[in-house]
CSV table of C-alpha atoms in Angstrom, one decimal:
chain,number,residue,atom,x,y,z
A,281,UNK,CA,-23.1,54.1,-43.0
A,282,UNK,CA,-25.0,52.1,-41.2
A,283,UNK,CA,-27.9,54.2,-41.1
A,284,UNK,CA,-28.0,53.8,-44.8
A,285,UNK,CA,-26.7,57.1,-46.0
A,286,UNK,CA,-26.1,57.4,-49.7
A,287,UNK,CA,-23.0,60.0,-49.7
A,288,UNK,CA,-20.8,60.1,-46.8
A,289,UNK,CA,-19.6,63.9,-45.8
A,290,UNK,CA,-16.3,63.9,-43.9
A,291,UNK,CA,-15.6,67.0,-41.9
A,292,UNK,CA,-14.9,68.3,-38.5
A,293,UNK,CA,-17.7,70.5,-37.0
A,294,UNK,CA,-15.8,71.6,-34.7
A,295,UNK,CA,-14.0,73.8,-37.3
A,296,UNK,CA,-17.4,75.7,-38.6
A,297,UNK,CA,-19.6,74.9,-41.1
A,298,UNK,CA,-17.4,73.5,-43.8
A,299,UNK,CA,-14.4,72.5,-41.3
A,300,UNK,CA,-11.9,70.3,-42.5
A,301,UNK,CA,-10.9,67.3,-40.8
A,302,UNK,CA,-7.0,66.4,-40.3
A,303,UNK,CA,-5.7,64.7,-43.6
A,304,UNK,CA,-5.3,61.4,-41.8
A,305,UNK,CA,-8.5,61.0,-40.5
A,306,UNK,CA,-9.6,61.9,-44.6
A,307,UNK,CA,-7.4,59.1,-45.4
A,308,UNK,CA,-8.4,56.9,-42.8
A,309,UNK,CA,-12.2,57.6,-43.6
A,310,UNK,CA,-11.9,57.0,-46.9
A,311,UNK,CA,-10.5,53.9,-46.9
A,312,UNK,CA,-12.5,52.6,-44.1
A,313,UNK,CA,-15.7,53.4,-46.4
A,314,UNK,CA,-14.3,52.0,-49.7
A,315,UNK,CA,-13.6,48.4,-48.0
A,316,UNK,CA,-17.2,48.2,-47.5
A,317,UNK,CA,-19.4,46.1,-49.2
A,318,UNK,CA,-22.5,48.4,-49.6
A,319,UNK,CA,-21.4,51.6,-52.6
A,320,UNK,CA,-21.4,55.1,-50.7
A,321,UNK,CA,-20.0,58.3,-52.3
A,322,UNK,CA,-17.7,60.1,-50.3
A,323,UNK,CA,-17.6,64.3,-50.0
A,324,UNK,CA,-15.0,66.4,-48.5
A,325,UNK,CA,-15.2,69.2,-47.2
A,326,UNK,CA,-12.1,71.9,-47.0
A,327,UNK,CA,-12.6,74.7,-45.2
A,328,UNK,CA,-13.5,78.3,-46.7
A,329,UNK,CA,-11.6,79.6,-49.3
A,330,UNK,CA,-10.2,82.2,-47.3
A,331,UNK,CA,-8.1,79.1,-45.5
A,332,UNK,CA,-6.0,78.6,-48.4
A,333,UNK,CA,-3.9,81.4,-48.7
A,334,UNK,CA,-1.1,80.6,-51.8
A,335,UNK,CA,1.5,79.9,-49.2
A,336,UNK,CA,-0.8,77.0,-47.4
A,337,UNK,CA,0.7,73.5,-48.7
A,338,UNK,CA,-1.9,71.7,-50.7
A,339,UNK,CA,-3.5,68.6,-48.8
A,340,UNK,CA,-3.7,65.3,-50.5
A,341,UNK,CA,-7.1,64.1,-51.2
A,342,UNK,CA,-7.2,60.0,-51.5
A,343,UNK,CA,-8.4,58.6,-55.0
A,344,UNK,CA,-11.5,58.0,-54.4
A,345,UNK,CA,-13.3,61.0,-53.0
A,346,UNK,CA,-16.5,61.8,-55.3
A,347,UNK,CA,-17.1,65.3,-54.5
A,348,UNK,CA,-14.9,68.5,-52.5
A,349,UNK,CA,-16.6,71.8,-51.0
A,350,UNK,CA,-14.7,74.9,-50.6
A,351,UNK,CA,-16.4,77.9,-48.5
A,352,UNK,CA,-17.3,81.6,-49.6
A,353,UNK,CA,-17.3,83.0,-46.4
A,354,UNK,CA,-15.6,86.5,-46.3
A,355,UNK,CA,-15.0,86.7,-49.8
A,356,UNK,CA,-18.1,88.9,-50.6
A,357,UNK,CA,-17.0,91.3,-53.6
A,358,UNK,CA,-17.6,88.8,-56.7
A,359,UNK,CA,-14.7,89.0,-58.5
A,360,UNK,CA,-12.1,88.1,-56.0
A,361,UNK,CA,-14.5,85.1,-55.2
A,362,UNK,CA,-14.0,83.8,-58.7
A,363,UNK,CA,-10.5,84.5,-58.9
A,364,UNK,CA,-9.4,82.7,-55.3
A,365,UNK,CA,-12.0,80.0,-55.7
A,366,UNK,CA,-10.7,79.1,-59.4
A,367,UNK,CA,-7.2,79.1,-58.1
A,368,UNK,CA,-7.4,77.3,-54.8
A,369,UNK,CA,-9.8,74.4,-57.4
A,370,UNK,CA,-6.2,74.4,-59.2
A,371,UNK,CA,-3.9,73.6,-57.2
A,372,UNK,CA,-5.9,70.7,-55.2
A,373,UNK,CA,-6.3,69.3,-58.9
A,374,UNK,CA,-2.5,70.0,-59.7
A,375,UNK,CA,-1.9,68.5,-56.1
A,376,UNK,CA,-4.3,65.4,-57.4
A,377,UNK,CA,-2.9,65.3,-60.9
A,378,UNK,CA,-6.6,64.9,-62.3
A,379,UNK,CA,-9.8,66.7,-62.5
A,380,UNK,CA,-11.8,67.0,-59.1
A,381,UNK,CA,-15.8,67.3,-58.7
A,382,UNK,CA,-16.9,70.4,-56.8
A,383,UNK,CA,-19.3,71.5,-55.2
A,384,UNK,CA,-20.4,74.9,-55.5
A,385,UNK,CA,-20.8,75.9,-51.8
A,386,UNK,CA,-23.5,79.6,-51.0
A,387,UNK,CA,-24.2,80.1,-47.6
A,388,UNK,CA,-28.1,81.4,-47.3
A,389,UNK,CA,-27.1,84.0,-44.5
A,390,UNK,CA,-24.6,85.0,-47.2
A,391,UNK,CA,-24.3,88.8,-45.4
A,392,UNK,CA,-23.7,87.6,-42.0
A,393,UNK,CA,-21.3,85.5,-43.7
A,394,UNK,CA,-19.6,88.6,-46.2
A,395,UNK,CA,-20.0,86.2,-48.8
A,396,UNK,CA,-21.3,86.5,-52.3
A,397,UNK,CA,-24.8,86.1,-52.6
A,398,UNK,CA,-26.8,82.8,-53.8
A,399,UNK,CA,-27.3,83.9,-56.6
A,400,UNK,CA,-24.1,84.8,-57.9
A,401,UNK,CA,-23.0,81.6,-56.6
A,402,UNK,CA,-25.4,79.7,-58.4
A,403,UNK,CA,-25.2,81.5,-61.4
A,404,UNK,CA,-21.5,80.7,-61.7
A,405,UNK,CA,-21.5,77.2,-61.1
A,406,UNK,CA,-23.9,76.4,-63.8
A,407,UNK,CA,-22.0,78.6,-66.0
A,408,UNK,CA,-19.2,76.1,-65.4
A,409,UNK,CA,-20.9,73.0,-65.3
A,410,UNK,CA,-20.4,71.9,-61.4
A,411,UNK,CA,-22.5,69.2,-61.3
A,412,UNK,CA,-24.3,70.1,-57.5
A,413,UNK,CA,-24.8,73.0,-55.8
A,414,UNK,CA,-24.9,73.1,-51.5
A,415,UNK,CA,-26.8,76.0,-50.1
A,416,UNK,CA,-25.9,75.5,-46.3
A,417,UNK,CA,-25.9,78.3,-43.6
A,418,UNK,CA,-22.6,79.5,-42.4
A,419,UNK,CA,-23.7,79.8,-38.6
A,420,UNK,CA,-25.4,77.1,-36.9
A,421,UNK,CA,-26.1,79.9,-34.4
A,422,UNK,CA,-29.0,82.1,-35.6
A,423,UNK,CA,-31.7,79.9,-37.7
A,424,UNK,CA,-32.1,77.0,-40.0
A,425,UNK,CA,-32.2,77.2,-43.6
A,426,UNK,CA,-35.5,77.7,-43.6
A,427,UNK,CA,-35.3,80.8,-41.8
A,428,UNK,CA,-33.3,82.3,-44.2
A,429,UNK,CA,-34.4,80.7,-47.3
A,430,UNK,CA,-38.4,80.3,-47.8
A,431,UNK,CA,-40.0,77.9,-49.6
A,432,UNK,CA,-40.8,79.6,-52.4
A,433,UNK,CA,-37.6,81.0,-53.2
A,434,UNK,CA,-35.9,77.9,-52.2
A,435,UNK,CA,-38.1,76.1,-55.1
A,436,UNK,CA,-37.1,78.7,-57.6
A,437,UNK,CA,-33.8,77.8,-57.0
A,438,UNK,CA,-34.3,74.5,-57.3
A,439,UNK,CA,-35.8,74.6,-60.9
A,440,UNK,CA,-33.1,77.0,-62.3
A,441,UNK,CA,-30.9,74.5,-61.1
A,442,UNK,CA,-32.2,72.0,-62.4
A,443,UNK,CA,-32.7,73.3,-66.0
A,444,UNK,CA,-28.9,73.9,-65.5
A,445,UNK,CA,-28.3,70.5,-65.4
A,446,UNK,CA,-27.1,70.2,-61.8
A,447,UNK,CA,-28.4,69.0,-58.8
A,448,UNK,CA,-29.0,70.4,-55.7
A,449,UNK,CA,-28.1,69.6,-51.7
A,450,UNK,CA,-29.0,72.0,-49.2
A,451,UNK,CA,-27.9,71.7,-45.1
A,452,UNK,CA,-28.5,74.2,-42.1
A,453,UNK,CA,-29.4,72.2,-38.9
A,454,UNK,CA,-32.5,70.8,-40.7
A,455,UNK,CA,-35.1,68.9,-39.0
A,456,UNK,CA,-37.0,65.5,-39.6
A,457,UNK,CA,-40.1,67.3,-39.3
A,458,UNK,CA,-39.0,70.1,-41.8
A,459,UNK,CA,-38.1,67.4,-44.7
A,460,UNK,CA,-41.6,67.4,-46.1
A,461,UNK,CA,-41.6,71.2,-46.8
A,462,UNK,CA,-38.1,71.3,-48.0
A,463,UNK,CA,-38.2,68.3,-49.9
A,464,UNK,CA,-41.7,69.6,-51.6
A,465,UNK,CA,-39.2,72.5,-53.1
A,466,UNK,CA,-37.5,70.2,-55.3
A,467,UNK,CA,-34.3,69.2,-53.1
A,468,UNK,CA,-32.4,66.4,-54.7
A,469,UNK,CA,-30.1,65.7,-51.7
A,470,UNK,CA,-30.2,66.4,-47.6
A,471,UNK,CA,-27.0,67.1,-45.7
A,472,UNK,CA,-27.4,66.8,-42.5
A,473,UNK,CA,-25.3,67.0,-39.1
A,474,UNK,CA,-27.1,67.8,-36.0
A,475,UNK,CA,-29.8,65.7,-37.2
A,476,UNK,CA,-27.6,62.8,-37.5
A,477,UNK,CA,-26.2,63.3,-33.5
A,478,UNK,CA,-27.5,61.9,-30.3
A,479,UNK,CA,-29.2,64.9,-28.6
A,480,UNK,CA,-29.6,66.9,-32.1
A,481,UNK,CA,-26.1,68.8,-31.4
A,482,UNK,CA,-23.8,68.7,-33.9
A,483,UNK,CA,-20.6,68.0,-32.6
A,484,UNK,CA,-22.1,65.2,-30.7
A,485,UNK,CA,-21.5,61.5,-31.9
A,486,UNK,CA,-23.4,60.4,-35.1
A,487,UNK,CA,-25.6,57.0,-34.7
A,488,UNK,CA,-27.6,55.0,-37.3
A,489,UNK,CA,-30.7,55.6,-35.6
A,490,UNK,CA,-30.7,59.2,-35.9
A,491,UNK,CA,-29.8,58.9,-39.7
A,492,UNK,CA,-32.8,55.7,-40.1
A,493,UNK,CA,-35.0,58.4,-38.2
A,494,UNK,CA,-34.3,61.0,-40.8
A,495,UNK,CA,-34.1,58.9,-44.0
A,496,UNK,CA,-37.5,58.0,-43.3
A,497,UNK,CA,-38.8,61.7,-43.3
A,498,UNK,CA,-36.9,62.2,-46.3
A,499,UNK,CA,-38.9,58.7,-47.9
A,500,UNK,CA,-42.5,60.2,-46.4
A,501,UNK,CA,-41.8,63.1,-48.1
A,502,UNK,CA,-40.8,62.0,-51.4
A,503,UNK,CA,-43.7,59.9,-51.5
A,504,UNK,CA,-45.9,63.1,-50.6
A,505,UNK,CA,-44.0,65.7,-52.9
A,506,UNK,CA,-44.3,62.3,-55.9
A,507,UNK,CA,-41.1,61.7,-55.8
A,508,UNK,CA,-39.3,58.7,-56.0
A,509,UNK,CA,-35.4,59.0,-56.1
């Protein structure tokens, strides 16, 4: 926060990409953040979908988190996708008693990942009005987002998503010095981990330096690409 981050992500990297912290450290975040005097949005993330089997009680999620992120991994034949992600996005909302704001979560190593591909992801979640969509990479192991994801096919994405009316976020250990390319493509919003830890490694402690560092590169390149938001 101090860093000057406009949406706060709470998870556990320890759990993989999308790992879900304990409920009480949620809670515990959340209103920690919200007693603040500065206005930061707050995002969630759960798990993968497969981690919410029917049987698996329902966490509570405190008032005032903005947006939630589910996982596709291993849920790579389309239609059971739909049917578990739809589901598990009802019962958190039954859970909640209101309507939630998701995120539409593809992984861009989608194969090593056995999850549906990008485009079936994206395709769906303007089809149901999600208001952002997260291309991330499932393993932190074997490339940025980048490396799976060129420019030019990242930018594509970026304007069908944008004539969808939604915005999009991307994340997979990216760099300071790759936020001019990747922001050139259109991005409307950075998640970052590694980048935000002492040393680069994610599941090292976050400072505000590292997050200044980066907010800058994201500021350079705006300016660059003529973007000002």
């Amino acid at each position: 926060l101090a860093g000057g981050c406009d949406i706060l992500d709470i998870k556990d990297p320890t759990r993989g990409s999308l790992g879900m912290a304990d409920p009480e450290a949620i809670t515990r975040i959340s209103a920690a953040v919200r007693q603040r005097g500065r206005p930061t949005m707050l995002s969630v993330a759960l798990g993968e979908l497969v981690e919410w089997p029917p049987d698996r009680p329902i966490a509570v999620i405190p008032q005032r988190v903005d947006f939630l992120k589910l996982g596709p991994a291993g849920l790579s034949r389309h239609w059971q996708w739909l049917n578990q992600w739809r589901s598990t996005r009802h019962r958190f909302e039954q859970q909640a008693g209101r309507r939630l704001n998701w995120v539409a979560v593809a992984y861009a190593d989608w194969k090593p990942a056995r999850a549906p591909a990008v485009d079936a992801i994206v395709d769906q979640a303007l089809e149901e009005g999600l208001p952002v969509v997260l291309i991330d990479t499932y393993t932190k192991a074997t490339g940025r987002l980048l490396d799976w994801l060129p420019q030019d096919r990242l930018a594509g994405l970026a304007e069908r998503i944008h004539e969808g009316g939604a915005k999009l976020a991307v994340a997979g250990r990216l760099t300071a010095g790759a936020a001019r390319a990747i922001g050139a493509c259109g991005v409307d919003i950075f998640a970052i981990r590694s980048a935000a830890c002492e040393d680069g490694l994610r599941t090292g402690k976050v400072t505000s330096d590292c997050v200044r560092r980066f907010l800058s590169a994201i500021r350079v390149a705006a300016t660059a690409s003529g973007r000002a938001d």
